[in-house]
Structures are given as structure tokens and as C-alpha cells.
């Protein structure tokens, strides 16, 4: 096995390891300690199963478990109750019991749905995350947020439910489309910006290596992002306060995604643009100096992410931000930057918000 790094998420009896390295999906030894029962159900989709399904099934074979696979349709549009029910149909159909382990093999959509299915099936069965997109390796597979979309809101139905382990195979990113890779880099940039000035400087220096999908750079980016997310989650598992800083760029970003219709821009693209907007607002409110904003915008551009917002109209942006999960009684909460590594969460005067929206399009 090539060099593998393990980051631990310290959550007491719910603590778990995140293994990061190349070609981990085929490593039987990484799965063995986390599968207690006699059966395993792999949940994946029509894109990822042909790429990595056989490698995972071969890795599980020596364990002598009953292994079944549920192949779901691909896409955010399928992250809903109907698709979730396909997982329950398969589990009940195969008489899966309380010790059956679910394995999520795919990006954030598969990870969120499988985690939620694991939280619900028989009131909770173990699950393992095998994230295969950069976004899911640096963000969605870590921290225990699981769920599905409702026609009236994204990720509105869900649960906090931690996996037994996360196995992040950097090698799987070789087949990822460039646009999906860039969307994951957006979350890496976000993590550096909010939590670690040195990591942000490292990202600036290594952005081309990340764009080229170089394994060494990807391993470092996933490791550092997971360490930071794990430490934030360990301090605030259920988003009572601190965890909200992970939503830097997401208030504007969610408005872009919802306003354009989900799927038009990738989540990471909206977050990229949303970070540029949040940095602009941070400068207007006197928290951040403009040179730091420029550095952030430059690295977002270098990652091939958009920084110019779609023209939805200022009123529409405000309406959409008011229904954001962070808003309280309609008052919008912004995560702003003071400097790299330091954030604050605050409301903002209408005039400044409108100025940012006007400047962004
Ligand atoms: N739970 C959380 O904390 C959290 C955090 C951020 C985002 N999310 C959720 O994550 C989802 C987005 O995740 P995503 O960006 O991974 O999208 P995704 O799961 O839709 O994956 C993107 C595309 O890449 C394909 N794919 C996956 N792995 C591949 C590979 N190795 N090679 C080729 N193609 C591959 C997928 O089939 C899909 O078509 C959203 O639903 C979002 O709400 C959750």
C-alpha cells in the first residue's frame, strides 16, 4: 500500500478514522475492522458502480460476508424520498438485519442518502463512507450530516449520524470530470480561508498541482481539510455555533444554486462565487483588507471557479438568503472573514449587502 494517512474524528464513543491515500478501495484490511455483522449492502450509482464497484466487492470477498449492491440513478435530482426508499426496499428485500453494514460508494449525494438510510433503517445500522469525489472527501463524508432534499428545500430532511470509518481513495479522483474536481477545490479553499492561514498559502502555491489532480497535492489537501473539519466537528457536532463557520461562502452560494435552479451551477461553483461575495462584504464592513480579498479571488479564479454572480436581481437574492438554514426569523447571518484563519458571524446592514450584490454581477 502507498503511504496512507489517517485522521481521527474525536467524538468519544462515536470517534472514527478517516483513511486517506491512493488505491484504498481495494484494501480488505481497511474494511475488516468496521464490519461486525454477516452482511454488507453497498449503495452506489450508475456512474460509480462500473468504475469502482468490482474493486470494492473484491476487497470485501475475503471477509466472507453476504454482499449485495443497490445501484441508484445518478444525480442531485434523485436525492429524494423516492430514491431513499429504493435503499429500504433492497434492505428489507434481502432481509438485512440490525448488524448489516451499509457502504456508501460515491460522491456527496450517495454519502448523504446512504448515511440517512443507515440512520433510519431499524433505527440505526452501521455505515462506512467511501467518498469518490473531491468534495465528498474533503467535506460531505466527514462530520455526520446526512439527509435528502424535499421539493420545498435542499437537505431539509436528515439526521446527524456518524459513520464507522471514512475511506478516501485519492486514486478514484483520476476519473472525476474537471468541473467536479474544481467544485471540490472550492471547499478546500474555503477550509484554508476560514481556519488556517498557512494552509491557505499552501493552496495558493499548489493550485496548479490540484488542478492537475497530482496525488501528492490531493493527499495533502484532503488531509488538511479533514483535520480542520474534524476538529471543528469535534468541538460542535450539531452546529450549535462554531460549526457554522464551515458555511463561509454558502449564504450567497445557496442563493445562487436555488435562484438558478439546482444543477445549473455545481454546489462548489456556487460556493466559490459565494466566497468572493462574502469577502467583498467583509471588506465593505471594514473587517477584511482588500489585499486579502484579492488573494482569495485570485485563487478562486485559478481553480477555474466563477467569481461573477448570476444576475438574479437583488431582491431575489435577499429573499433566497432569508430562507437559508442559518437565517433566524428572516434575519440573514453572514460568515465573514477578518483575516485568513479568522471569521465572524454577523448580520449586515442592507446597504452593504446591496452594494455587494450590485458589485458581484
Ligand atoms: N453532508 C455534508 O456535510 C455535505 C457537505 C457538502 C455537500 N453535501 C452534499 O453533497 C452533494 C454534492 O456532492 P458531490 O459534489 O460529490 O456530488 P455528486 O455526488 O453528485 O457527484 C458528482 C458527480 O460525479 C460522479 N462521480 C462520483 N465519483 C466519481 C469518480 N470517482 N469518477 C467519475 N465520476 C464520479 C457522480 O456520479 C456525479 O455524477 C450535495 O447533495 C450536497 O448537498 C453534503
Tab-separated table of N, CA and C in Angstrom, residues 10-144:
chain	number	residue	atom	x	y	z
A	10	UNK	N	-12.493	12.946	16.647
A	10	UNK	CA	-12.591	12.649	18.080
A	10	UNK	C	-13.988	12.969	18.594
A	11	UNK	N	-14.828	11.958	18.629
A	11	UNK	CA	-16.205	12.159	19.105
A	11	UNK	C	-16.555	11.107	20.150
A	12	UNK	N	-15.646	10.883	21.084
A	12	UNK	CA	-15.896	9.930	22.164
A	12	UNK	C	-16.212	8.561	21.623
A	13	UNK	N	-17.343	7.993	22.066
A	13	UNK	CA	-17.664	6.628	21.619
A	13	UNK	C	-18.067	6.580	20.143
A	14	UNK	N	-18.306	7.746	19.552
A	14	UNK	CA	-18.618	7.792	18.114
A	14	UNK	C	-17.405	8.221	17.277
A	15	UNK	N	-16.210	8.147	17.865
A	15	UNK	CA	-14.990	8.522	17.138
A	15	UNK	C	-14.772	7.582	15.950
A	16	UNK	N	-14.150	8.089	14.902
A	16	UNK	CA	-13.871	7.211	13.753
A	16	UNK	C	-12.665	7.723	12.966
A	17	UNK	N	-12.022	6.803	12.227
A	17	UNK	CA	-10.872	7.203	11.417
A	17	UNK	C	-11.265	7.613	9.997
A	18	UNK	N	-10.485	8.540	9.448
A	18	UNK	CA	-10.574	8.851	8.013
A	18	UNK	C	-9.247	8.403	7.418
A	19	UNK	N	-9.273	7.396	6.573
A	19	UNK	CA	-8.049	6.930	5.915
A	19	UNK	C	-7.944	7.620	4.560
A	20	UNK	N	-6.775	8.173	4.270
A	20	UNK	CA	-6.581	8.929	3.022
A	20	UNK	C	-5.355	8.379	2.304
A	21	UNK	N	-5.497	8.064	1.020
A	21	UNK	CA	-4.339	7.574	0.263
A	21	UNK	C	-4.790	7.049	-1.092
A	22	UNK	N	-3.821	6.582	-1.880
A	22	UNK	CA	-4.136	6.095	-3.228
A	22	UNK	C	-4.535	4.624	-3.190
A	23	UNK	N	-5.503	4.271	-3.979
A	23	UNK	CA	-5.922	2.878	-4.186
A	23	UNK	C	-6.326	2.168	-2.903
A	24	UNK	N	-7.149	2.826	-2.112
A	24	UNK	CA	-7.593	2.248	-0.834
A	24	UNK	C	-8.852	1.397	-0.989
A	25	UNK	N	-9.630	1.616	-2.064
A	25	UNK	CA	-10.914	0.896	-2.189
A	25	UNK	C	-10.684	-0.617	-2.224
A	26	UNK	N	-9.521	-1.023	-2.748
A	26	UNK	CA	-9.241	-2.463	-2.859
A	26	UNK	C	-8.608	-3.082	-1.626
A	27	UNK	N	-8.474	-2.336	-0.544
A	27	UNK	CA	-7.733	-2.831	0.626
A	27	UNK	C	-8.675	-3.480	1.652
A	28	UNK	N	-8.735	-4.795	1.638
A	28	UNK	CA	-9.603	-5.552	2.555
A	28	UNK	C	-9.387	-5.136	4.012
A	29	UNK	N	-8.119	-4.950	4.382
A	29	UNK	CA	-7.778	-4.690	5.791
A	29	UNK	C	-8.390	-3.390	6.317
A	30	UNK	N	-8.685	-2.458	5.416
A	30	UNK	CA	-9.275	-1.193	5.886
A	30	UNK	C	-10.753	-1.365	6.240
A	31	UNK	N	-11.413	-2.323	5.593
A	31	UNK	CA	-12.844	-2.530	5.837
A	31	UNK	C	-13.092	-3.489	6.999
A	32	UNK	N	-12.192	-4.470	7.127
A	32	UNK	CA	-12.419	-5.575	8.067
A	32	UNK	C	-12.784	-5.128	9.492
A	33	UNK	N	-12.082	-4.153	10.088
A	33	UNK	CA	-12.385	-3.826	11.488
A	33	UNK	C	-13.752	-3.166	11.691
A	34	UNK	N	-14.366	-2.725	10.595
A	34	UNK	CA	-15.594	-1.925	10.726
A	34	UNK	C	-16.850	-2.684	10.320
A	35	UNK	N	-16.716	-3.969	10.020
A	35	UNK	CA	-17.888	-4.744	9.599
A	35	UNK	C	-18.100	-5.880	10.594
A	36	UNK	N	-19.060	-5.691	11.488
A	36	UNK	CA	-19.252	-6.671	12.566
A	36	UNK	C	-20.236	-7.777	12.176
A	37	UNK	N	-21.266	-7.427	11.430
A	37	UNK	CA	-22.322	-8.394	11.128
A	37	UNK	C	-21.951	-9.307	9.974
A	38	UNK	N	-22.969	-10.073	9.509
A	38	UNK	CA	-22.673	-11.059	8.469
A	38	UNK	C	-23.022	-10.549	7.070
A	39	UNK	N	-23.578	-9.336	6.970
A	39	UNK	CA	-23.930	-8.852	5.627
A	39	UNK	C	-23.577	-7.380	5.431
A	40	UNK	N	-23.360	-7.055	4.149
A	40	UNK	CA	-22.965	-5.703	3.743
A	40	UNK	C	-23.820	-5.315	2.548
A	41	UNK	N	-24.339	-4.093	2.562
A	41	UNK	CA	-25.012	-3.587	1.357
A	41	UNK	C	-24.259	-2.355	0.862
A	42	UNK	N	-23.764	-2.449	-0.351
A	42	UNK	CA	-23.085	-1.309	-0.984
A	42	UNK	C	-24.160	-0.461	-1.649
A	43	UNK	N	-24.133	0.853	-1.386
A	43	UNK	CA	-25.051	1.758	-2.076
A	43	UNK	C	-24.201	2.641	-2.990
A	44	UNK	N	-24.513	2.627	-4.271
A	44	UNK	CA	-23.717	3.385	-5.228
A	44	UNK	C	-24.643	3.882	-6.340
A	45	UNK	N	-24.069	4.362	-7.443
A	45	UNK	CA	-24.943	4.827	-8.529
A	45	UNK	C	-24.459	4.296	-9.879
A	46	UNK	N	-25.208	4.647	-10.915
A	46	UNK	CA	-24.956	4.067	-12.235
A	46	UNK	C	-23.615	4.529	-12.832
A	47	UNK	N	-23.055	5.636	-12.323
A	47	UNK	CA	-21.759	6.109	-12.823
A	47	UNK	C	-20.610	5.451	-12.069
A	48	UNK	N	-20.728	5.352	-10.760
A	48	UNK	CA	-19.593	4.919	-9.931
A	48	UNK	C	-19.496	3.392	-9.862
A	49	UNK	N	-20.634	2.708	-9.901
A	49	UNK	CA	-20.570	1.237	-9.802
A	49	UNK	C	-19.681	0.614	-10.893
A	50	UNK	N	-19.839	1.028	-12.175
A	50	UNK	CA	-18.963	0.424	-13.193
A	50	UNK	C	-17.484	0.777	-12.996
A	51	UNK	N	-17.199	1.888	-12.332
A	51	UNK	CA	-15.795	2.311	-12.142
A	51	UNK	C	-15.135	1.592	-10.962
A	52	UNK	N	-15.819	1.526	-9.832
A	52	UNK	CA	-15.173	1.047	-8.599
A	52	UNK	C	-15.936	-0.049	-7.855
A	53	UNK	N	-17.110	-0.408	-8.341
A	53	UNK	CA	-17.915	-1.419	-7.652
A	53	UNK	C	-17.190	-2.762	-7.541
A	54	UNK	N	-16.595	-3.215	-8.645
A	54	UNK	CA	-15.935	-4.532	-8.626
A	54	UNK	C	-14.724	-4.523	-7.693
A	55	UNK	N	-13.980	-3.419	-7.669
A	55	UNK	CA	-12.803	-3.328	-6.780
A	55	UNK	C	-13.249	-3.454	-5.329
A	56	UNK	N	-14.347	-2.775	-4.985
A	56	UNK	CA	-14.837	-2.839	-3.609
A	56	UNK	C	-15.355	-4.249	-3.286
A	57	UNK	N	-16.115	-4.827	-4.224
A	57	UNK	CA	-16.646	-6.177	-3.963
A	57	UNK	C	-15.494	-7.185	-3.814
A	58	UNK	N	-14.415	-7.015	-4.606
A	58	UNK	CA	-13.259	-7.922	-4.489
A	58	UNK	C	-12.582	-7.739	-3.129
A	59	UNK	N	-12.539	-6.504	-2.640
A	59	UNK	CA	-11.910	-6.252	-1.332
A	59	UNK	C	-12.727	-6.879	-0.205
A	60	UNK	N	-14.051	-6.915	-0.385
A	60	UNK	CA	-14.915	-7.451	0.677
A	60	UNK	C	-14.979	-8.982	0.650
A	61	UNK	N	-14.712	-9.576	-0.524
A	61	UNK	CA	-14.897	-11.032	-0.692
A	61	UNK	C	-14.188	-11.866	0.380
A	62	UNK	N	-12.899	-11.556	0.698
A	62	UNK	CA	-12.205	-12.405	1.685
A	62	UNK	C	-12.843	-12.368	3.073
A	63	UNK	N	-13.722	-11.406	3.337
A	63	UNK	CA	-14.320	-11.298	4.675
A	63	UNK	C	-15.458	-12.299	4.875
A	64	UNK	N	-15.888	-12.946	3.784
A	64	UNK	CA	-16.911	-13.989	3.887
A	64	UNK	C	-18.299	-13.465	4.254
A	65	UNK	N	-18.588	-12.217	3.940
A	65	UNK	CA	-19.908	-11.638	4.247
A	65	UNK	C	-20.826	-11.806	3.043
A	66	UNK	N	-22.125	-11.704	3.320
A	66	UNK	CA	-23.098	-11.658	2.225
A	66	UNK	C	-23.100	-10.218	1.698
A	67	UNK	N	-22.677	-10.033	0.452
A	67	UNK	CA	-22.548	-8.666	-0.080
A	67	UNK	C	-23.597	-8.433	-1.167
A	68	UNK	N	-24.398	-7.384	-1.005
A	68	UNK	CA	-25.324	-7.009	-2.075
A	68	UNK	C	-25.061	-5.555	-2.465
A	69	UNK	N	-25.554	-5.179	-3.643
A	69	UNK	CA	-25.310	-3.812	-4.135
A	69	UNK	C	-26.623	-3.191	-4.584
A	70	UNK	N	-26.859	-1.943	-4.157
A	70	UNK	CA	-28.003	-1.180	-4.658
A	70	UNK	C	-27.439	-0.093	-5.568
A	71	UNK	N	-27.854	-0.094	-6.837
A	71	UNK	CA	-27.341	0.907	-7.777
A	71	UNK	C	-28.450	1.926	-8.045
A	72	UNK	N	-28.223	3.142	-7.570
A	72	UNK	CA	-29.239	4.193	-7.680
A	72	UNK	C	-29.005	5.024	-8.951
A	73	UNK	N	-30.033	5.721	-9.417
A	73	UNK	CA	-29.796	6.663	-10.521
A	73	UNK	C	-28.859	7.777	-10.047
A	74	UNK	N	-28.103	8.361	-10.971
A	74	UNK	CA	-27.091	9.366	-10.621
A	74	UNK	C	-27.706	10.767	-10.632
A	75	UNK	N	-27.336	11.571	-9.649
A	75	UNK	CA	-27.660	12.996	-9.719
A	75	UNK	C	-28.392	13.524	-8.504
A	76	UNK	N	-28.169	14.824	-8.285
A	76	UNK	CA	-28.810	15.537	-7.168
A	76	UNK	C	-30.339	15.442	-7.264
A	77	UNK	N	-30.852	15.387	-8.487
A	77	UNK	CA	-32.309	15.337	-8.677
A	77	UNK	C	-32.912	14.082	-8.047
A	78	UNK	N	-32.064	13.063	-7.831
A	78	UNK	CA	-32.564	11.805	-7.257
A	78	UNK	C	-32.331	11.712	-5.752
A	79	UNK	N	-31.827	12.799	-5.145
A	79	UNK	CA	-31.556	12.762	-3.691
A	79	UNK	C	-32.871	13.059	-2.961
A	80	UNK	N	-33.794	12.121	-3.060
A	80	UNK	CA	-35.136	12.384	-2.522
A	80	UNK	C	-35.712	11.122	-1.869
A	81	UNK	N	-36.917	11.300	-1.350
A	81	UNK	CA	-37.554	10.225	-0.593
A	81	UNK	C	-37.770	8.971	-1.442
A	82	UNK	N	-38.125	9.165	-2.703
A	82	UNK	CA	-38.373	8.014	-3.579
A	82	UNK	C	-37.125	7.165	-3.741
A	83	UNK	N	-35.983	7.823	-3.943
A	83	UNK	CA	-34.733	7.074	-4.127
A	83	UNK	C	-34.295	6.446	-2.807
A	84	UNK	N	-34.481	7.193	-1.719
A	84	UNK	CA	-34.143	6.636	-0.395
A	84	UNK	C	-34.897	5.325	-0.181
A	85	UNK	N	-36.149	5.333	-0.628
A	85	UNK	CA	-36.977	4.146	-0.438
A	85	UNK	C	-36.448	2.933	-1.209
A	86	UNK	N	-35.741	3.193	-2.322
A	86	UNK	CA	-35.135	2.069	-3.062
A	86	UNK	C	-34.110	1.352	-2.190
A	87	UNK	N	-33.418	2.144	-1.338
A	87	UNK	CA	-32.435	1.519	-0.429
A	87	UNK	C	-33.185	0.653	0.595
A	88	UNK	N	-34.272	1.210	1.160
A	88	UNK	CA	-35.041	0.417	2.135
A	88	UNK	C	-35.649	-0.828	1.492
A	89	UNK	N	-36.137	-0.686	0.249
A	89	UNK	CA	-36.698	-1.853	-0.459
A	89	UNK	C	-35.647	-2.953	-0.547
A	90	UNK	N	-34.413	-2.548	-0.926
A	90	UNK	CA	-33.346	-3.550	-1.089
A	90	UNK	C	-32.976	-4.165	0.253
A	91	UNK	N	-32.907	-3.348	1.292
A	91	UNK	CA	-32.516	-3.872	2.614
A	91	UNK	C	-33.570	-4.855	3.124
A	92	UNK	N	-34.829	-4.451	3.016
A	92	UNK	CA	-35.899	-5.337	3.507
A	92	UNK	C	-36.009	-6.574	2.637
A	93	UNK	N	-35.835	-6.377	1.317
A	93	UNK	CA	-35.909	-7.500	0.376
A	93	UNK	C	-34.835	-8.541	0.638
A	94	UNK	N	-33.675	-8.091	1.076
A	94	UNK	CA	-32.580	-9.047	1.320
A	94	UNK	C	-32.506	-9.439	2.804
A	95	UNK	N	-33.536	-9.060	3.558
A	95	UNK	CA	-33.621	-9.378	4.999
A	95	UNK	C	-32.400	-8.878	5.770
A	96	UNK	N	-31.966	-7.690	5.425
A	96	UNK	CA	-30.849	-7.091	6.166
A	96	UNK	C	-31.255	-6.912	7.617
A	97	UNK	N	-30.332	-7.188	8.526
A	97	UNK	CA	-30.665	-7.078	9.952
A	97	UNK	C	-29.982	-5.872	10.581
A	98	UNK	N	-30.054	-5.813	11.911
A	98	UNK	CA	-29.525	-4.652	12.631
A	98	UNK	C	-28.011	-4.508	12.539
A	99	UNK	N	-27.351	-5.598	12.157
A	99	UNK	CA	-25.883	-5.541	12.092
A	99	UNK	C	-25.374	-5.380	10.666
A	100	UNK	N	-26.320	-5.289	9.724
A	100	UNK	CA	-25.895	-5.083	8.337
A	100	UNK	C	-25.166	-3.750	8.234
A	101	UNK	N	-24.025	-3.758	7.545
A	101	UNK	CA	-23.269	-2.518	7.338
A	101	UNK	C	-23.558	-1.976	5.945
A	102	UNK	N	-23.908	-0.688	5.876
A	102	UNK	CA	-24.066	-0.051	4.564
A	102	UNK	C	-22.742	0.599	4.173
A	103	UNK	N	-22.380	0.511	2.922
A	103	UNK	CA	-21.179	1.207	2.430
A	103	UNK	C	-21.609	2.168	1.333
A	104	UNK	N	-21.344	3.454	1.558
A	104	UNK	CA	-21.660	4.484	0.563
A	104	UNK	C	-20.485	4.605	-0.383
A	105	UNK	N	-20.664	4.221	-1.634
A	105	UNK	CA	-19.597	4.297	-2.637
A	105	UNK	C	-20.010	5.335	-3.684
A	106	UNK	N	-19.486	6.552	-3.543
A	106	UNK	CA	-19.860	7.609	-4.494
A	106	UNK	C	-19.567	8.979	-3.935
A	107	UNK	N	-20.152	9.988	-4.557
A	107	UNK	CA	-19.962	11.372	-4.116
A	107	UNK	C	-20.890	11.725	-2.960
A	108	UNK	N	-21.043	13.014	-2.743
A	108	UNK	CA	-21.820	13.502	-1.608
A	108	UNK	C	-23.288	13.097	-1.653
A	109	UNK	N	-23.836	12.971	-2.854
A	109	UNK	CA	-25.257	12.591	-2.957
A	109	UNK	C	-25.445	11.180	-2.390
A	110	UNK	N	-24.595	10.263	-2.817
A	110	UNK	CA	-24.674	8.875	-2.330
A	110	UNK	C	-24.357	8.832	-0.828
A	111	UNK	N	-23.348	9.579	-0.406
A	111	UNK	CA	-22.956	9.583	1.009
A	111	UNK	C	-24.070	10.109	1.906
A	112	UNK	N	-24.694	11.211	1.499
A	112	UNK	CA	-25.771	11.795	2.310
A	112	UNK	C	-26.975	10.858	2.394
A	113	UNK	N	-27.317	10.239	1.250
A	113	UNK	CA	-28.507	9.362	1.239
A	113	UNK	C	-28.250	8.061	1.986
A	114	UNK	N	-27.054	7.503	1.803
A	114	UNK	CA	-26.742	6.231	2.467
A	114	UNK	C	-26.652	6.439	3.978
A	115	UNK	N	-26.037	7.549	4.371
A	115	UNK	CA	-25.933	7.848	5.802
A	115	UNK	C	-27.313	8.003	6.426
A	116	UNK	N	-28.212	8.661	5.708
A	116	UNK	CA	-29.566	8.848	6.242
A	116	UNK	C	-30.308	7.514	6.285
A	117	UNK	N	-30.133	6.693	5.239
A	117	UNK	CA	-30.751	5.361	5.257
A	117	UNK	C	-30.224	4.558	6.443
A	118	UNK	N	-28.913	4.661	6.709
A	118	UNK	CA	-28.316	3.919	7.837
A	118	UNK	C	-28.869	4.434	9.172
A	119	UNK	N	-29.096	5.732	9.250
A	119	UNK	CA	-29.639	6.307	10.497
A	119	UNK	C	-31.060	5.814	10.762
A	120	UNK	N	-31.812	5.555	9.668
A	120	UNK	CA	-33.240	5.219	9.807
A	120	UNK	C	-33.510	3.718	9.847
A	121	UNK	N	-32.758	2.937	9.064
A	121	UNK	CA	-33.107	1.521	8.931
A	121	UNK	C	-32.980	0.825	10.281
A	122	UNK	N	-34.063	0.235	10.729
A	122	UNK	CA	-34.116	-0.426	12.043
A	122	UNK	C	-33.567	0.488	13.144
A	123	UNK	N	-33.827	1.765	13.005
A	123	UNK	CA	-33.388	2.817	13.954
A	123	UNK	C	-31.880	2.931	14.075
A	124	UNK	N	-31.188	2.484	13.045
A	124	UNK	CA	-29.748	2.729	13.017
A	124	UNK	C	-28.901	1.496	12.798
A	125	UNK	N	-28.244	1.442	11.633
A	125	UNK	CA	-27.262	0.375	11.354
A	125	UNK	C	-25.936	1.055	11.017
A	126	UNK	N	-24.818	0.332	11.176
A	126	UNK	CA	-23.525	0.958	10.889
A	126	UNK	C	-23.334	1.273	9.409
A	127	UNK	N	-22.544	2.301	9.122
A	127	UNK	CA	-22.211	2.561	7.715
A	127	UNK	C	-20.801	3.099	7.574
A	128	UNK	N	-20.249	2.867	6.378
A	128	UNK	CA	-18.890	3.304	6.043
A	128	UNK	C	-18.992	4.223	4.833
A	129	UNK	N	-18.259	5.321	4.891
A	129	UNK	CA	-18.230	6.240	3.747
A	129	UNK	C	-17.015	5.923	2.871
A	130	UNK	N	-17.265	5.707	1.575
A	130	UNK	CA	-16.161	5.600	0.617
A	130	UNK	C	-16.377	6.712	-0.415
A	131	UNK	N	-15.961	7.929	-0.084
A	131	UNK	CA	-16.229	9.082	-0.958
A	131	UNK	C	-15.346	9.043	-2.200
A	132	UNK	N	-15.938	9.304	-3.361
A	132	UNK	CA	-15.175	9.204	-4.615
A	132	UNK	C	-15.098	10.525	-5.372
A	133	UNK	N	-15.619	11.613	-4.793
A	133	UNK	CA	-15.391	12.947	-5.382
A	133	UNK	C	-14.518	13.729	-4.406
A	134	UNK	N	-13.837	14.755	-4.919
A	134	UNK	CA	-13.005	15.562	-4.007
A	134	UNK	C	-13.895	16.261	-2.983
A	135	UNK	N	-15.051	16.746	-3.432
A	135	UNK	CA	-15.946	17.430	-2.491
A	135	UNK	C	-16.356	16.508	-1.355
A	136	UNK	N	-16.684	15.277	-1.685
A	136	UNK	CA	-17.115	14.367	-0.610
A	136	UNK	C	-15.933	13.946	0.264
A	137	UNK	N	-14.723	13.895	-0.281
A	137	UNK	CA	-13.559	13.524	0.539
A	137	UNK	C	-13.172	14.636	1.506
A	138	UNK	N	-13.303	15.886	1.076
A	138	UNK	CA	-12.859	16.978	1.954
A	138	UNK	C	-13.987	17.524	2.808
A	139	UNK	N	-15.222	17.158	2.493
A	139	UNK	CA	-16.314	17.838	3.166
A	139	UNK	C	-17.446	16.902	3.583
A	140	UNK	N	-18.230	16.415	2.598
A	140	UNK	CA	-19.517	15.827	2.982
A	140	UNK	C	-19.410	14.492	3.712
A	141	UNK	N	-18.311	13.731	3.513
A	141	UNK	CA	-18.242	12.415	4.169
A	141	UNK	C	-17.831	12.521	5.631
A	142	UNK	N	-17.378	13.711	6.028
A	142	UNK	CA	-16.863	13.912	7.378
A	142	UNK	C	-17.831	14.774	8.167
A	143	UNK	N	-18.196	14.333	9.346
A	143	UNK	CA	-18.981	15.217	10.213
A	143	UNK	C	-20.377	14.753	10.511
A	144	UNK	N	-20.884	13.765	9.767
A	144	UNK	CA	-22.131	13.131	10.175
A	144	UNK	C	-23.416	13.810	9.748
